Tab-separated table of C-alpha atoms in Angstrom:
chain	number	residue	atom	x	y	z
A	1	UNK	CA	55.442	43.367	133.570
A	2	UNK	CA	58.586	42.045	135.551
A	3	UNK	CA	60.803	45.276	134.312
A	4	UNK	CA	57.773	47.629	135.419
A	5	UNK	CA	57.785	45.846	138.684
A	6	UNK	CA	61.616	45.893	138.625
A	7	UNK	CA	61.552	50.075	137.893
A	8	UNK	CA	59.005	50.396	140.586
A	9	UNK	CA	60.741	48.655	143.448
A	10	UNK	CA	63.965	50.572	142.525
A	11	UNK	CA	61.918	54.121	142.269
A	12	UNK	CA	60.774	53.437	145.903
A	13	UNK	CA	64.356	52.210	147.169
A	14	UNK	CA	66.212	55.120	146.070
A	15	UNK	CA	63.543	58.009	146.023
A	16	UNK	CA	61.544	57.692	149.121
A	17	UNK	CA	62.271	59.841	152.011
A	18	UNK	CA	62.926	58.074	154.753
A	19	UNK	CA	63.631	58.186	158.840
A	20	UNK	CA	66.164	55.701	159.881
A	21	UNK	CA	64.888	54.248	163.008
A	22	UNK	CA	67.095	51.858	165.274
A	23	UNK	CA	65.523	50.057	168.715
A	24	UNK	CA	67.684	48.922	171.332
A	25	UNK	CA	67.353	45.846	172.376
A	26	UNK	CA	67.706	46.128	176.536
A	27	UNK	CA	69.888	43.973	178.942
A	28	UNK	CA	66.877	44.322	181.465
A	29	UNK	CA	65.419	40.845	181.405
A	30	UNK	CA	61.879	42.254	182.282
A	31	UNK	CA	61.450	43.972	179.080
A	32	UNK	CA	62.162	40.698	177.428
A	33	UNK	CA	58.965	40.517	174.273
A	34	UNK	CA	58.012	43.669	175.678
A	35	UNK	CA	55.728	45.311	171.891
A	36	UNK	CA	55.913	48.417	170.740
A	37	UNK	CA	53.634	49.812	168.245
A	38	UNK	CA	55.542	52.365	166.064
A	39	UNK	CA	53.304	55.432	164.868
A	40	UNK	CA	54.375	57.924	161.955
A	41	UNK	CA	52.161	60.982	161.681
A	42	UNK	CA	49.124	58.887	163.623
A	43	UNK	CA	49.623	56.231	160.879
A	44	UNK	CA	50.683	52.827	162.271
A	45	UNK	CA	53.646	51.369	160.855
A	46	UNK	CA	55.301	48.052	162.485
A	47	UNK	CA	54.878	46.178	165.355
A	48	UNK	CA	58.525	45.195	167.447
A	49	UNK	CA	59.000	43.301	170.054
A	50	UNK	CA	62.109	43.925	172.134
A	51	UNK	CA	64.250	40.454	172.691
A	52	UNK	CA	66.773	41.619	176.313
A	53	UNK	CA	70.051	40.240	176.122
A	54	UNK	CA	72.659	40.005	179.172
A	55	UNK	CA	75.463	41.052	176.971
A	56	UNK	CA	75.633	43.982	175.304
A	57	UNK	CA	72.648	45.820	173.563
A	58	UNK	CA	71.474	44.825	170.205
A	59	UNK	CA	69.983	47.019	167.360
A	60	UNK	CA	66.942	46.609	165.061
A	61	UNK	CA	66.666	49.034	162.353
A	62	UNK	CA	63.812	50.162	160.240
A	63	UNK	CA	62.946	52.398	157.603
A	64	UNK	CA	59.911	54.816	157.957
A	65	UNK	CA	58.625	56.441	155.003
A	66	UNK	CA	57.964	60.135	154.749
A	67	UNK	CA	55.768	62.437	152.529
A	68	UNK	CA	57.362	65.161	152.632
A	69	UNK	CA	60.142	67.471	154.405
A	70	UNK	CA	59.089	69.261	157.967
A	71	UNK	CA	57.977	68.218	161.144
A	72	UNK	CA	56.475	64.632	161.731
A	73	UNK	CA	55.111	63.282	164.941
A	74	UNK	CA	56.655	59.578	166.108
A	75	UNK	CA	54.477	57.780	168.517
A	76	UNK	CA	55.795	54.846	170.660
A	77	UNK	CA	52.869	52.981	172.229
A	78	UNK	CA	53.389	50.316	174.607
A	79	UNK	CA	51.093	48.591	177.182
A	80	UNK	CA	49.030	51.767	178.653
A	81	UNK	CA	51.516	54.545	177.378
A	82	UNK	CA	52.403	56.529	174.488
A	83	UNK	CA	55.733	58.827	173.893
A	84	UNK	CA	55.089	61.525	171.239
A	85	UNK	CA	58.344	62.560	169.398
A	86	UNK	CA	58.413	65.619	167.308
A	87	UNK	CA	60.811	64.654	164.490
A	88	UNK	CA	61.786	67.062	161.453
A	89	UNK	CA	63.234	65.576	158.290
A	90	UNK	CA	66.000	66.017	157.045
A	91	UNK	CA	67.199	67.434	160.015
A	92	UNK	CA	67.116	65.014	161.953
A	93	UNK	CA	66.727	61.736	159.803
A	94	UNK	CA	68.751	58.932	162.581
A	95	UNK	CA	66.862	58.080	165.101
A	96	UNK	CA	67.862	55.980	168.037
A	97	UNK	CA	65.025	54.566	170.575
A	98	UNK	CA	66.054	53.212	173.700
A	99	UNK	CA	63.718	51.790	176.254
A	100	UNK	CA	64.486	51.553	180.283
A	101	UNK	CA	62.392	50.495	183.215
A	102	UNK	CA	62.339	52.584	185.936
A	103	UNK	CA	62.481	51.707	189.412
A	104	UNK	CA	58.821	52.575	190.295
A	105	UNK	CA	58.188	50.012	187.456
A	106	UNK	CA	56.889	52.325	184.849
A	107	UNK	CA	58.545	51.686	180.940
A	108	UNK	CA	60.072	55.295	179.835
A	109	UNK	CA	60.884	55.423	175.961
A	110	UNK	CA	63.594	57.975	175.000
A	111	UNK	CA	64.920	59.298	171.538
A	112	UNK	CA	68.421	60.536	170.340
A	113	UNK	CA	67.849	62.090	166.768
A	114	UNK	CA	70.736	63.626	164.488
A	115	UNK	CA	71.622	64.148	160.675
A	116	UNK	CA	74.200	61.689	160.094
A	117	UNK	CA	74.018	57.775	160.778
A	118	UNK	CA	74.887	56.022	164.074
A	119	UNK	CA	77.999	54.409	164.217
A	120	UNK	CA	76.578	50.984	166.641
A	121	UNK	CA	79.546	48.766	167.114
């Protein structure tokens, strides 16, 4: 039982398809624990709340599974808005999410996608 557990956990590590999603963490202390709910083809996936730093920006990075190659819709909801990203895999398998607030007060959510990993130093 432990090997077949073993096998399966290393099948889904190294053959899943996967989008590479990193959050910035803001330096604007009013988005301090601000949640977002992260949404892969209408299908929730995690919850993360944002921790704002005074120094410089942070990353959290997840993994979201894929079924297949093509296009695949990435919703950001937070409070009363959501921000619909068309992502296509492999193409663009990175992704970088950054959140700002605006001076009117509103949150805006923006993406930067590309093929090869983000170098975050």
């Amino acid at each position: 039982m432990k090997k077949i557990l073993i096998l399966l956990i290393v099948l889904c590590t190294f053959g899943c398809e996967k989008y590479v999603v990193s959050f910035e963490q803001p330096t604007n202390m009013k988005l301090d624990n601000l949640k977002l709910e992260v949404f892969l083809d209408k299908e929730k996936m995690q919850d993360i709340n944002l921790k704002a730093t005074e120094a410089l920006p942070s990353y959290e990075t997840i993994g979201l599974s894929v079924s297949g190659e093509g296009k695949h819709l990435l919703q950001i909801k937070t409070k009363d808005t959501t921000f619909n990203f068309e992502v296509k895999y492999p193409e663009e398998r990175y992704i970088m999410i950054t959140t700002h607030l605006k001076n009117n007060g509103k949150i805006h959510v923006g993406i930067l996608k590309q093929s090869y990993k983000y170098r975050v130093r």
